[in-house]
Coordinates of C-alpha atoms in Angstrom, one line a residue:
M1 CA -78.9 -41.4 27.7
N2 CA -78.3 -42.8 24.2
Q3 CA -75.4 -40.9 22.7
Y4 CA -76.4 -42.1 19.2
K5 CA -80.0 -40.9 19.3
Y6 CA -79.6 -38.3 16.5
Y7 CA -77.8 -40.6 14.1
P8 CA -81.1 -41.8 12.4
A9 CA -82.2 -38.2 11.8
L10 CA -78.7 -37.3 10.5
V11 CA -78.5 -40.3 8.1
S12 CA -82.1 -39.9 6.7
A13 CA -81.7 -36.1 6.5
F14 CA -78.5 -36.3 4.5
A15 CA -79.9 -38.9 2.2
A16 CA -83.0 -36.7 1.5
A17 CA -80.8 -33.6 1.0
V18 CA -78.7 -35.4 -1.6
L19 CA -81.9 -36.4 -3.4
T20 CA -83.0 -32.8 -3.5
T21 CA -80.1 -32.0 -5.7
I22 CA -81.6 -34.1 -8.5
P23 CA -83.6 -31.8 -10.7
G24 CA -86.7 -34.0 -11.1
L25 CA -86.9 -34.9 -7.4
K26 CA -86.3 -31.3 -6.2
S27 CA -89.9 -30.5 -7.0
F28 CA -91.1 -33.1 -4.6
A29 CA -88.7 -32.3 -1.7
C30 CA -91.1 -30.6 0.7
C31 CA -94.1 -32.9 0.2
L32 CA -92.5 -36.3 -0.4
L33 CA -88.8 -36.4 0.5
V34 CA -88.9 -34.6 3.8
P35 CA -91.8 -36.5 5.3
S36 CA -90.3 -39.8 4.0
A37 CA -87.0 -38.9 5.7
S38 CA -88.8 -38.3 9.0
V39 CA -90.5 -41.7 8.7
L40 CA -87.2 -43.3 7.8
A41 CA -85.6 -41.6 10.9
L42 CA -88.2 -43.1 13.2
Y43 CA -87.9 -46.5 11.6
L44 CA -84.1 -46.4 11.8
D45 CA -84.3 -45.3 15.4
Q46 CA -86.5 -48.3 16.3
K47 CA -84.1 -50.7 14.5
F48 CA -81.0 -49.0 15.9
N49 CA -82.3 -49.3 19.5
S50 CA -84.0 -52.7 19.0
S51 CA -87.2 -51.2 20.3
E52 CA -90.7 -52.4 19.4
K53 CA -92.4 -49.9 21.8
Q54 CA -95.1 -47.6 20.5
I55 CA -93.7 -44.3 19.3
T56 CA -95.0 -41.4 21.4
S57 CA -96.3 -38.3 19.7
N58 CA -93.6 -36.2 21.4
K59 CA -90.8 -38.4 20.0
A60 CA -92.4 -38.4 16.6
M61 CA -92.8 -34.6 16.4
L62 CA -89.3 -34.0 17.8
T63 CA -87.7 -36.5 15.4
G64 CA -89.6 -35.0 12.4
L65 CA -88.7 -31.5 13.4
I66 CA -85.0 -32.3 13.8
T67 CA -84.9 -34.3 10.6
G68 CA -86.6 -31.4 8.7
V69 CA -84.2 -28.8 10.1
L70 CA -81.2 -31.0 9.2
I71 CA -82.5 -31.5 5.7
A72 CA -82.9 -27.7 5.4
F73 CA -79.3 -27.2 6.5
F74 CA -77.8 -30.0 4.3
S75 CA -79.9 -29.2 1.2
S76 CA -79.2 -25.4 1.5
S77 CA -75.5 -26.1 1.8
L78 CA -75.5 -28.4 -1.2
E79 CA -77.5 -25.8 -3.2
I80 CA -75.2 -23.0 -2.3
F81 CA -72.1 -25.1 -3.1
I82 CA -73.5 -26.1 -6.5
T83 CA -74.5 -22.5 -7.2
F84 CA -70.9 -21.4 -6.3
I85 CA -69.4 -24.0 -8.6
L86 CA -71.7 -23.4 -11.6
K87 CA -72.3 -19.7 -11.1
S88 CA -75.9 -20.4 -12.1
N89 CA -79.1 -21.8 -10.5
E90 CA -82.8 -21.8 -11.1
L91 CA -83.2 -18.1 -10.3
T92 CA -80.6 -17.0 -12.9
Q93 CA -82.1 -19.3 -15.5
T94 CA -85.8 -18.3 -15.0
L95 CA -85.3 -14.6 -14.3
P96 CA -86.6 -13.4 -17.7
E97 CA -89.8 -15.4 -17.3
L98 CA -90.2 -14.2 -13.7
E99 CA -89.9 -10.6 -14.8
I100 CA -92.7 -11.1 -17.4
L101 CA -94.9 -12.8 -14.8
L102 CA -94.4 -9.9 -12.3
S103 CA -95.1 -7.3 -14.9
Q104 CA -98.3 -9.0 -15.9
M105 CA -99.5 -9.0 -12.2
E106 CA -99.5 -5.2 -12.3
L107 CA -98.2 -4.7 -8.8
G108 CA -96.8 -1.2 -9.6
S109 CA -93.6 -0.1 -7.9
I110 CA -93.5 -3.3 -5.7
S111 CA -93.0 -5.3 -8.9
D112 CA -90.2 -3.0 -10.0
E113 CA -88.4 -3.3 -6.6
I114 CA -88.7 -7.1 -6.6
V115 CA -87.3 -7.3 -10.2
T116 CA -84.4 -5.0 -9.2
M117 CA -83.6 -7.1 -6.2
L118 CA -83.8 -10.4 -8.2
R119 CA -81.6 -8.9 -10.9
D120 CA -79.0 -7.9 -8.3
I121 CA -79.1 -11.4 -6.8
S122 CA -78.8 -13.0 -10.2
S123 CA -75.9 -10.7 -11.2
E124 CA -74.0 -11.5 -8.0
I125 CA -74.5 -15.2 -8.6
T126 CA -73.4 -14.9 -12.2
K127 CA -70.3 -12.9 -11.3
S128 CA -69.1 -14.6 -8.1
G129 CA -71.3 -17.7 -7.6
F130 CA -72.5 -16.3 -4.3
S131 CA -75.2 -13.9 -3.1
I132 CA -75.8 -13.3 0.6
Q133 CA -79.4 -12.4 -0.1
F134 CA -80.0 -15.6 -2.0
T135 CA -78.3 -17.6 0.8
F136 CA -80.5 -15.9 3.4
F137 CA -83.7 -16.5 1.5
L138 CA -82.8 -20.0 0.6
I139 CA -81.9 -21.1 4.2
T140 CA -84.9 -19.3 5.7
S141 CA -87.5 -20.8 3.3
N142 CA -85.9 -24.3 3.5
I143 CA -86.0 -24.2 7.3
I144 CA -89.6 -23.1 7.5
T145 CA -91.0 -25.6 4.9
D146 CA -88.8 -28.5 5.8
A147 CA -89.4 -28.2 9.5
I148 CA -93.2 -28.1 8.9
F149 CA -93.2 -31.1 6.6
G150 CA -90.7 -33.0 8.8
F151 CA -93.0 -32.4 11.7
L152 CA -95.9 -33.8 9.7
G153 CA -93.7 -36.7 8.5
G154 CA -92.9 -37.6 12.1
L155 CA -96.6 -37.8 12.9
L156 CA -97.2 -39.9 9.8
G157 CA -94.3 -42.2 10.7
M158 CA -95.7 -42.6 14.2
A159 CA -99.0 -43.7 12.8
I160 CA -97.5 -46.1 10.3
L161 CA -94.9 -47.6 12.6
N162 CA -97.2 -47.9 15.6
K163 CA -99.8 -49.7 13.4
Q164 CA -97.2 -52.0 12.0
N165 CA -95.9 -52.8 15.5
S166 CA -99.4 -53.5 16.8
N167 CA -100.1 -55.8 13.9
M168 CA -96.9 -57.8 14.7
D169 CA -98.2 -58.5 18.3

């Protein structure tokens, strides 16, 4: 058993997570950075193990899933740390516009409850730099989206790398 089999996923996930902290790139995290990191993890795994074998779908899906979950963990940790230091984040900055948007949707009491919850979260972040609700929602949403896109990136990487390997023969 290869004791270093998770290193490619760790390296590519950390690199992608660091890139998600850049404001312009953050918008493309789920649909560009996460799948790219999964492709990179598969590529690094092939190079690290000096393997030119075809990548199986199971390996591709598992590598993509692991990479996506690791990205979610690393990017959430970085986001929470930056929020703690700055005592501000996108939620605290866009809350007034979000309140206007929710009031225009005419959802009734649901809208009021959502706005109250978001104000509480924003207030906690502004005062202490940390909110347990924000942390929970951030980690949960990142795990779900990054795992899905990592999984898809693994399949994409399998297709690209297997085609590249078959062209080299």
